[in-house]
Coordinates of C-alpha atoms and ligand atoms in Angstrom, one line a residue:
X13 CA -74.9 -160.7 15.0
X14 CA -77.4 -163.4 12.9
X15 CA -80.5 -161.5 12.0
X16 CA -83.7 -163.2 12.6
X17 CA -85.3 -165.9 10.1
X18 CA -88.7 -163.8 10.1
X19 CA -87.2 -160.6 8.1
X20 CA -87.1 -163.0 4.9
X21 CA -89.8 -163.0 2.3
X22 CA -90.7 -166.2 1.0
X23 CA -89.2 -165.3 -2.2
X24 CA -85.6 -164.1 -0.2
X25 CA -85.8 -167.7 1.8
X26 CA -85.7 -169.5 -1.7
X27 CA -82.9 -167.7 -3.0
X28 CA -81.2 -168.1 -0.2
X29 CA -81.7 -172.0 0.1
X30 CA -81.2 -172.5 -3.7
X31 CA -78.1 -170.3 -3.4
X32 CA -77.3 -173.0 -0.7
X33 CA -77.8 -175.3 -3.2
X34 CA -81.1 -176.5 -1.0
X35 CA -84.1 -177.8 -3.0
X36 CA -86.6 -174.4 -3.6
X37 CA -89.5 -176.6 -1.9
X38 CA -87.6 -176.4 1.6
X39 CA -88.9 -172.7 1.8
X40 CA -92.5 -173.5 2.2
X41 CA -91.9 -176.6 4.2
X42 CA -89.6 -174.3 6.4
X43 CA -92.1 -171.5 6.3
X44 CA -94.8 -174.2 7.7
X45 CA -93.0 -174.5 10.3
X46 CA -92.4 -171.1 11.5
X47 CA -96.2 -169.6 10.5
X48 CA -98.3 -171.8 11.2
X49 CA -97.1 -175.0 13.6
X50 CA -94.9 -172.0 14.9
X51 CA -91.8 -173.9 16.5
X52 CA -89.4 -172.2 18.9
X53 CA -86.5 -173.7 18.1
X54 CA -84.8 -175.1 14.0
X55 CA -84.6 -178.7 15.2
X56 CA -88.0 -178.7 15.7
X57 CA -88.6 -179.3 12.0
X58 CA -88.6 -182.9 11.5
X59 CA -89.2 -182.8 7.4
X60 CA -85.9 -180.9 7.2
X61 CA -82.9 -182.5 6.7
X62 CA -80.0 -182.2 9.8
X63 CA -78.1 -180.5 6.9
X64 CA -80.3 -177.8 5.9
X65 CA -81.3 -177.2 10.0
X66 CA -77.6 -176.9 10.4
X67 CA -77.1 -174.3 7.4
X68 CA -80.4 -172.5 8.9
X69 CA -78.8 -172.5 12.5
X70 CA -75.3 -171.3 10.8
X71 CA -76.8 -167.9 9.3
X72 CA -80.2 -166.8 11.1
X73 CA -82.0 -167.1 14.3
X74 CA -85.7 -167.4 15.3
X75 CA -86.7 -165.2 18.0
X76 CA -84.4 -162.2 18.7
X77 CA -87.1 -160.2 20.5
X78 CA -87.1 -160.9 24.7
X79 CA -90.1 -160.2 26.2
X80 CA -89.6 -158.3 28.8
X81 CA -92.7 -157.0 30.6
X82 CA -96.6 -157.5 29.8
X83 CA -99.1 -155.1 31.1
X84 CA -102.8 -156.3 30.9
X85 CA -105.1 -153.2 31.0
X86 CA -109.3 -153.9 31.9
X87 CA -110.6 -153.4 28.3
X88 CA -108.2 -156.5 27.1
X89 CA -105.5 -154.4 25.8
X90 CA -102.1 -155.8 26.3
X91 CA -98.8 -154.0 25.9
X92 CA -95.9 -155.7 25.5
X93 CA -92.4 -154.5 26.2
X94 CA -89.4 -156.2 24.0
X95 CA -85.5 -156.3 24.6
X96 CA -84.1 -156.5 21.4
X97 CA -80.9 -158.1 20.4
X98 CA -78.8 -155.1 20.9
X99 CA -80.7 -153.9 24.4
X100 CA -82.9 -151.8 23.2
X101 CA -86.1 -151.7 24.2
X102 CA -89.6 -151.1 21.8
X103 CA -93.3 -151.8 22.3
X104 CA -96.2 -153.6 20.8
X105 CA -100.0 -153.5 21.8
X106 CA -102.6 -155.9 21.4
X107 CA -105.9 -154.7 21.5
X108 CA -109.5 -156.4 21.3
X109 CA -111.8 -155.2 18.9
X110 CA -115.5 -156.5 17.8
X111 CA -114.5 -157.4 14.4
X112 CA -110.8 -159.3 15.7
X113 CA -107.6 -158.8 17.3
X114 CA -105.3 -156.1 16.1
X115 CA -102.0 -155.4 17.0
X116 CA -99.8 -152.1 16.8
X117 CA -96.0 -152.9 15.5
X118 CA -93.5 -150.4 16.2
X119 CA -90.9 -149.4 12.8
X120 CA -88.2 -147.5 14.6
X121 CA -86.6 -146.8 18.1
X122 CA -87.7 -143.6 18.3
X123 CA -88.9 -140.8 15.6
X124 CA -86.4 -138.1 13.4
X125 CA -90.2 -136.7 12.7
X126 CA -90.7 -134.6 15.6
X127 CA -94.1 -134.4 15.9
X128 CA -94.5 -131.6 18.5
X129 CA -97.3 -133.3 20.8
X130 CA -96.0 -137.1 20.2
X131 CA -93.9 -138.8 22.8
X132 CA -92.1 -141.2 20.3
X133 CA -90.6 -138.3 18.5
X134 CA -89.0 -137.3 21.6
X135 CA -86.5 -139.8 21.4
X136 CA -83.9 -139.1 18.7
X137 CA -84.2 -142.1 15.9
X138 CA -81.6 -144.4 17.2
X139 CA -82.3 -147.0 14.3
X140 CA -84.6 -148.5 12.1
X141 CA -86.0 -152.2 12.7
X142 CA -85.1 -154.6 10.8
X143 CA -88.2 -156.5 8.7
X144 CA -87.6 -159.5 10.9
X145 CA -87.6 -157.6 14.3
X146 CA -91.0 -156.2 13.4
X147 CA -92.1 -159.6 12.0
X148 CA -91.4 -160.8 15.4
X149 CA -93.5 -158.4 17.3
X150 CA -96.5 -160.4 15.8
X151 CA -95.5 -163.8 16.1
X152 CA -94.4 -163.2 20.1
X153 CA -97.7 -161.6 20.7
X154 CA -99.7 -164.6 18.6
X155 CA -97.7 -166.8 20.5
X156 CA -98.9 -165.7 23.8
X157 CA -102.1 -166.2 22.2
X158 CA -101.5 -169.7 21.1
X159 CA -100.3 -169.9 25.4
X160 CA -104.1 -169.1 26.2
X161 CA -104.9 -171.7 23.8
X162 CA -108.3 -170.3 23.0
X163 CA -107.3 -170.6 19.6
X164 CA -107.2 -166.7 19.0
X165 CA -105.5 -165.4 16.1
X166 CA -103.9 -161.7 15.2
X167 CA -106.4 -161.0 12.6
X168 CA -105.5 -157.0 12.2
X169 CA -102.2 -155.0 12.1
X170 CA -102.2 -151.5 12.2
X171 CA -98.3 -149.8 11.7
X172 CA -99.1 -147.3 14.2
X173 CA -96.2 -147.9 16.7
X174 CA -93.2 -146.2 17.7
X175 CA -91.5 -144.6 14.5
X176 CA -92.3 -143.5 11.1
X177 CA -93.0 -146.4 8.4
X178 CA -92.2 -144.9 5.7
X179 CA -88.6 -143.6 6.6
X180 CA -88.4 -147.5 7.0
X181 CA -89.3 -148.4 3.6
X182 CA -87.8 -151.5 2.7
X183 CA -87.9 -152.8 5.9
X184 CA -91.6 -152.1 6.4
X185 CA -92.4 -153.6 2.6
X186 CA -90.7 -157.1 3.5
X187 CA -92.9 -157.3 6.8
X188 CA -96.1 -156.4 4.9
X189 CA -95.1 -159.4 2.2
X190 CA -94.1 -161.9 5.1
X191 CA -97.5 -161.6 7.1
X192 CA -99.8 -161.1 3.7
X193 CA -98.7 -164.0 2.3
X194 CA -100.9 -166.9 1.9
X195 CA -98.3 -169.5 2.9
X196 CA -97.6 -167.4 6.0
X197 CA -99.6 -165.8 8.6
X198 CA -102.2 -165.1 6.0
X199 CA -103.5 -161.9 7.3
X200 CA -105.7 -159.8 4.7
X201 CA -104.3 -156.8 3.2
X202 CA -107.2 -154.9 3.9
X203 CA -106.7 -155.9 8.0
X204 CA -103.4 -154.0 7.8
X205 CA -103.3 -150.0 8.1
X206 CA -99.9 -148.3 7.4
X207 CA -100.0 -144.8 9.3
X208 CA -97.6 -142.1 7.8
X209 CA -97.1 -138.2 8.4
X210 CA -97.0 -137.4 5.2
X211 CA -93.5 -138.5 3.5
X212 CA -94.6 -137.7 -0.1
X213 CA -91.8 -139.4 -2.4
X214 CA -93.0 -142.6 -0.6
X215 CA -96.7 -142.4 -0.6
X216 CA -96.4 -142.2 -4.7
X217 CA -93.8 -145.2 -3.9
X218 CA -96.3 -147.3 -2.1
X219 CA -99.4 -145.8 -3.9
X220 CA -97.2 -148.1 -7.0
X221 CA -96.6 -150.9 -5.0
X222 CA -99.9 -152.3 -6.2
X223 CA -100.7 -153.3 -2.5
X224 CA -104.4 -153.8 -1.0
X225 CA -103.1 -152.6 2.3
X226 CA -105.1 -149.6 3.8
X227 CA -103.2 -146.1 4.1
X228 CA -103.7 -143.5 7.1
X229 CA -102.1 -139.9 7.0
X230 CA -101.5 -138.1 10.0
X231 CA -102.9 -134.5 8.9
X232 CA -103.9 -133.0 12.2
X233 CA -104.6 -129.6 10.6
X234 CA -106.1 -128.2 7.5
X235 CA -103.8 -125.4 6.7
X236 CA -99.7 -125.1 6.2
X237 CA -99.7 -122.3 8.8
X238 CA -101.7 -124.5 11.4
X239 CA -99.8 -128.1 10.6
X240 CA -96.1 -126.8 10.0
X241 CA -97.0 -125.5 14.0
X242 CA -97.6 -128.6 15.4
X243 CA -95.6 -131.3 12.7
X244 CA -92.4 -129.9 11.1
X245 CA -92.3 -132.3 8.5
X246 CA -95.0 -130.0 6.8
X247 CA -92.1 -127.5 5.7
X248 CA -90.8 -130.6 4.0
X249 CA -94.0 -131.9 2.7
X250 CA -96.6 -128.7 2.6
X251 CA -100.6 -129.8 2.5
X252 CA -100.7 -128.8 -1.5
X253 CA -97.8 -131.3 -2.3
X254 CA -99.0 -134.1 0.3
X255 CA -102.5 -133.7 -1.4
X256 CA -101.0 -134.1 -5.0
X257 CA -99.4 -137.8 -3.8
X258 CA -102.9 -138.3 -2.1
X259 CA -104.5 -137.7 -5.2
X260 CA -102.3 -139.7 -7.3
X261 CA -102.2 -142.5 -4.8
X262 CA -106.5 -142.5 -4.8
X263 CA -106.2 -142.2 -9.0
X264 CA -104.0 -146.0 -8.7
X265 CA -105.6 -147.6 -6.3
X266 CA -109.3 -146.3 -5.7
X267 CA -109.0 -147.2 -2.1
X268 CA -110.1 -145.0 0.6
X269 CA -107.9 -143.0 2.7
X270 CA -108.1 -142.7 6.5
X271 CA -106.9 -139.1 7.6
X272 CA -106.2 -138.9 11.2
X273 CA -107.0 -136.0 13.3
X274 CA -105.7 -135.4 16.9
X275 CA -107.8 -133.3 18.2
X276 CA -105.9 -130.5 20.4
X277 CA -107.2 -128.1 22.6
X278 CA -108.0 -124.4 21.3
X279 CA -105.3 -125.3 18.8
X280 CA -106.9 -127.1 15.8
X281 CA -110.1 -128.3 17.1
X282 CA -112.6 -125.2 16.0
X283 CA -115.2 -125.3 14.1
X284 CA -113.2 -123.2 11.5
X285 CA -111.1 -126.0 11.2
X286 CA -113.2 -128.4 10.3
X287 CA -114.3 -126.4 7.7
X288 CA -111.1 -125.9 6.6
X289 CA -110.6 -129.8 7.0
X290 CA -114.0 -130.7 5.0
X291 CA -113.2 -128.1 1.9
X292 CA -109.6 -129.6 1.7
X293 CA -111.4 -133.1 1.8
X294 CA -114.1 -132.0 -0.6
X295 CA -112.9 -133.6 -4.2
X296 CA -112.5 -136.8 -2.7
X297 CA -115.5 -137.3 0.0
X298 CA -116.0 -140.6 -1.1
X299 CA -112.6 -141.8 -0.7
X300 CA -112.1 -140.1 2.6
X301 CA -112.7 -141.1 6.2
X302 CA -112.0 -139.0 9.1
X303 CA -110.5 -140.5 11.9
X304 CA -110.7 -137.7 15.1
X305 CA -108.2 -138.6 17.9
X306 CA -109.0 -137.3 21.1
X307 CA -105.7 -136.3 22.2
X308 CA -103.6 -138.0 24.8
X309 CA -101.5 -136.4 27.2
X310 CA -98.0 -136.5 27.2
X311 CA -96.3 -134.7 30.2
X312 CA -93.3 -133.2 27.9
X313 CA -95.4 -131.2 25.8
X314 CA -97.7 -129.3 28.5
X315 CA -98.8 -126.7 25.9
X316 CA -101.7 -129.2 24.2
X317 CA -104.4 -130.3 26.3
X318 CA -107.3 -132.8 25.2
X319 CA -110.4 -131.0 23.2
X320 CA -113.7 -130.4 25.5
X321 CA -116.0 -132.9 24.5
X322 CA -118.3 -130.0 23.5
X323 CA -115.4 -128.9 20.7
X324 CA -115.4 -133.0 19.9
X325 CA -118.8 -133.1 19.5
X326 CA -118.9 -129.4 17.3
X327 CA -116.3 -130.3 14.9
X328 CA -117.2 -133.8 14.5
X329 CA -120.9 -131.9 13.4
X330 CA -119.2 -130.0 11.1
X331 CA -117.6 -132.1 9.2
X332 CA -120.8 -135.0 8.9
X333 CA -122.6 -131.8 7.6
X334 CA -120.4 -131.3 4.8
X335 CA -120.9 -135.0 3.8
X336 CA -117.5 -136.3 5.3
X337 CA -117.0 -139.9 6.8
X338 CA -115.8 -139.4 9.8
X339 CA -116.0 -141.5 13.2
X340 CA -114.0 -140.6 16.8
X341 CA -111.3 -142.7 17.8
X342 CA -112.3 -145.0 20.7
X343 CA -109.3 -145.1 23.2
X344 CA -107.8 -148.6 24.4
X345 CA -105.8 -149.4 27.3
X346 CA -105.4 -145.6 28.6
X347 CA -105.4 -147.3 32.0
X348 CA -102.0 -148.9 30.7
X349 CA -100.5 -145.8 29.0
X350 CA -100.7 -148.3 26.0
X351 CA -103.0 -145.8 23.8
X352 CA -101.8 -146.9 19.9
X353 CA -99.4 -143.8 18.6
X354 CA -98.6 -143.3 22.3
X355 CA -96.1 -145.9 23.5
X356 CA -94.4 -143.5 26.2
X357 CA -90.8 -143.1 26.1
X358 CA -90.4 -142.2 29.9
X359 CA -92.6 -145.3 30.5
X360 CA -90.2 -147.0 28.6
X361 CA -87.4 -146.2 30.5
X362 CA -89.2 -146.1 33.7
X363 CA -90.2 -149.6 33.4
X364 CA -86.6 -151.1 31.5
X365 CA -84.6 -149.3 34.6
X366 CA -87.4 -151.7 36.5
X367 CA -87.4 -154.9 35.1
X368 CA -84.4 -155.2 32.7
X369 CA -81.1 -156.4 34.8
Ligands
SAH10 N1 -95.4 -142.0 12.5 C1 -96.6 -142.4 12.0 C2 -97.2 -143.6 12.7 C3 -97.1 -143.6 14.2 S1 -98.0 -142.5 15.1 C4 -97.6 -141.3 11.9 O1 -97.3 -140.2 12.5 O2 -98.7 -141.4 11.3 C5 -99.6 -143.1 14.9 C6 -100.7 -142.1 15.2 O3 -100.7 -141.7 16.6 C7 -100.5 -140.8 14.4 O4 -101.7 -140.4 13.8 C8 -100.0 -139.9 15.5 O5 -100.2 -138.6 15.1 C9 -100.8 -140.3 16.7 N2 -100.4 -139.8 18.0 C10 -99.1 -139.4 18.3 N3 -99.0 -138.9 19.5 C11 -100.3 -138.9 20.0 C12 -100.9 -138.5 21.2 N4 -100.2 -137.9 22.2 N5 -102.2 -138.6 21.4 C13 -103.0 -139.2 20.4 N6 -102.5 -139.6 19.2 C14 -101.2 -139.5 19.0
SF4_11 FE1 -93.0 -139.8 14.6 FE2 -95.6 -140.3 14.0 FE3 -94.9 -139.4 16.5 FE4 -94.8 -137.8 14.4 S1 -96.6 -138.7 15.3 S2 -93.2 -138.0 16.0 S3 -94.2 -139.1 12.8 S4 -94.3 -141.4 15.5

């Protein structure tokens, strides 16, 4: 199967072309073409010689991603549901914001993590995404933005999808080079947000990556007892040892840390906790923001139900009290079940047995 042209860095596409024994300037001309004049097909690329489309058309492709269905919920959030290559199916949301358009790429077909009240992890990790499949997921939802032709561009990313990013390392690093780079899509590292729960070897990885892309950890709960209950990978990775890579990741790159926080029903959502959360925070206030998620439903996990707004309201208190930034998560598209972090499963399969022949 040829893997798509959009997994390649710019760097990789000049190797490539001068291991072709193409001239190294093709690469930008090429990557023109794709990024920003965004053609649909090789021969569309009238600077390039017949040769070098030839050689292209021999060894990659340009769209592997089918779009499959589009759901348009009444805030302006769109989900989108792609047929990969191989049949499977994975899903990316649009969503409106004030301050730009931001879309939510998926990393994985399903989650090993197991995150007890996420309906990604209920599906088994099948496979990873390649760097050009999740490439794709912006360029198919910018081009049915360039389609509206209101001149609308994907101006934020946030890596909050289906999967975990960082048990998709390398594939994840070469998307975060193709649409940061200058010659490319061009979109700000500080406009992309890559969401993890917590895999320590790679957050000292990334934290040396040098990168001005923004990191979120999933923590959920302040103490080992509390989190290993509701994430497993905390037995792995324990708060004291996801803290250490925090710390060292804050000491390289000064740049603040978004902790998310689902807030669950009489499980982690007391006052205590808070507490808890703000005293944990404490040494690094001012690199800290607090990002409370009211919780969404899923129907397979029936023991967690959405905090009372009252318990919201308390713990968010709490924690602005003890001087932590903090701010609660504004939901999009519930109407569409396309709620970032919550791309359904069942709705998944509901919807392929639906539309996909
Ligand atoms: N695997 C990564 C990124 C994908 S999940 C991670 O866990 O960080 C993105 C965010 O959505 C995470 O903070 C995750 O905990 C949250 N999420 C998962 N299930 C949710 C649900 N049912 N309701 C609200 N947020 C959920
Ligand atoms: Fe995987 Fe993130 Fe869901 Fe946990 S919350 S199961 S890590 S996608």
């Amino acid at each position: 199967m040829k893997t798509s042209i959009f997994g390649l860095t710019l760097e990789q596409l000049t190797a490539w072309l001068i291991d072709k024994g193409q001239k190294k300037y093709r690469a930008e001309q090429i990557w023109d073409w794709l990024y920003i004049k965004r053609i649909t097909e090789f021969s569309q690329m009238n600077n390039i010689s017949k040769e070098c489309i030839q050689l292209l058309e021999e060894h990659f492709v340009l769209y592997t991603l089918e779009q499959s269905v589009k759901q348009e919920s009444a805030d302006g959030t769109i989900k989108f549901l792609f047929k990969m290559q191989d049949g499977n199916l994975i899903e990316t949301v649009l969503m409106r914001f004030k301050y730009g358009l931001s879309v939510c790429v998926t990393t994985q077909v399903g989650c090993n993590i197991g995150c007890s009240f996420c309906a990604s992890g209920l599906l088994k990790k099948s496979r990873d995404l390649n760097s050009g499949e999740i490439v794709e997921q912006i360029m198919k939802v910018q081009q049915h933005l360039d389609a509206v032709k209101k001149e609308e561009r994907v101006s934020h990313i946030v890596v909050m999808g289906i999967g975990e990013p960082f048990d998709n390392y390398t594939n994840l690093m070469n998307f975060l080079s193709v649409v940061n780079s200058q010659k490319g899509l061009a979109i700000g590292a500080r406009h992309i947000t890559v969401s993890t729960s917590g895999i320590v070897p790679k957050i000292y990885d990334y934290a040396d990556e040098g990168l001005q892309v923004n990191l979120a950890i999933s923590i959920h709960a302040p103490t080992n007892e509390l989190r290993t209950r509701i994430m497993k990978i905390n037995k792995a990775y324990p708060i004291e040892k996801l803290m250490a890579a925090i710390d060292y990741y804050l000491e390289k790159t000064n740049r603040r840390i978004t902790f998310e926080y689902i807030l669950l029903h009489d499980v982690n959502d007391h006052v205590e906790e808070a507490l808890q959360l703000a005293k944990l925070l404490e040494n690094k206030r001012h690199l800290s923001y607090v990002n409370l998620i009211p919780y969404n439903p899923v129907d397979e996990h029936g023991q967690y139900q959405q905090s009372k707004p009252e318990a919201i309201s308390a713990f968010y208190d709490a924690l602005k009290k003890k001087g932590i930034n903090c701010g609660v998560r504004h939901e999009q598209g519930a109407d569409i079940d396309a709620a970032c972090g919550q791309l359904r499963s069942k709705q998944i399969k509901k919807t392929a047995k639906e539309t996909v022949k």
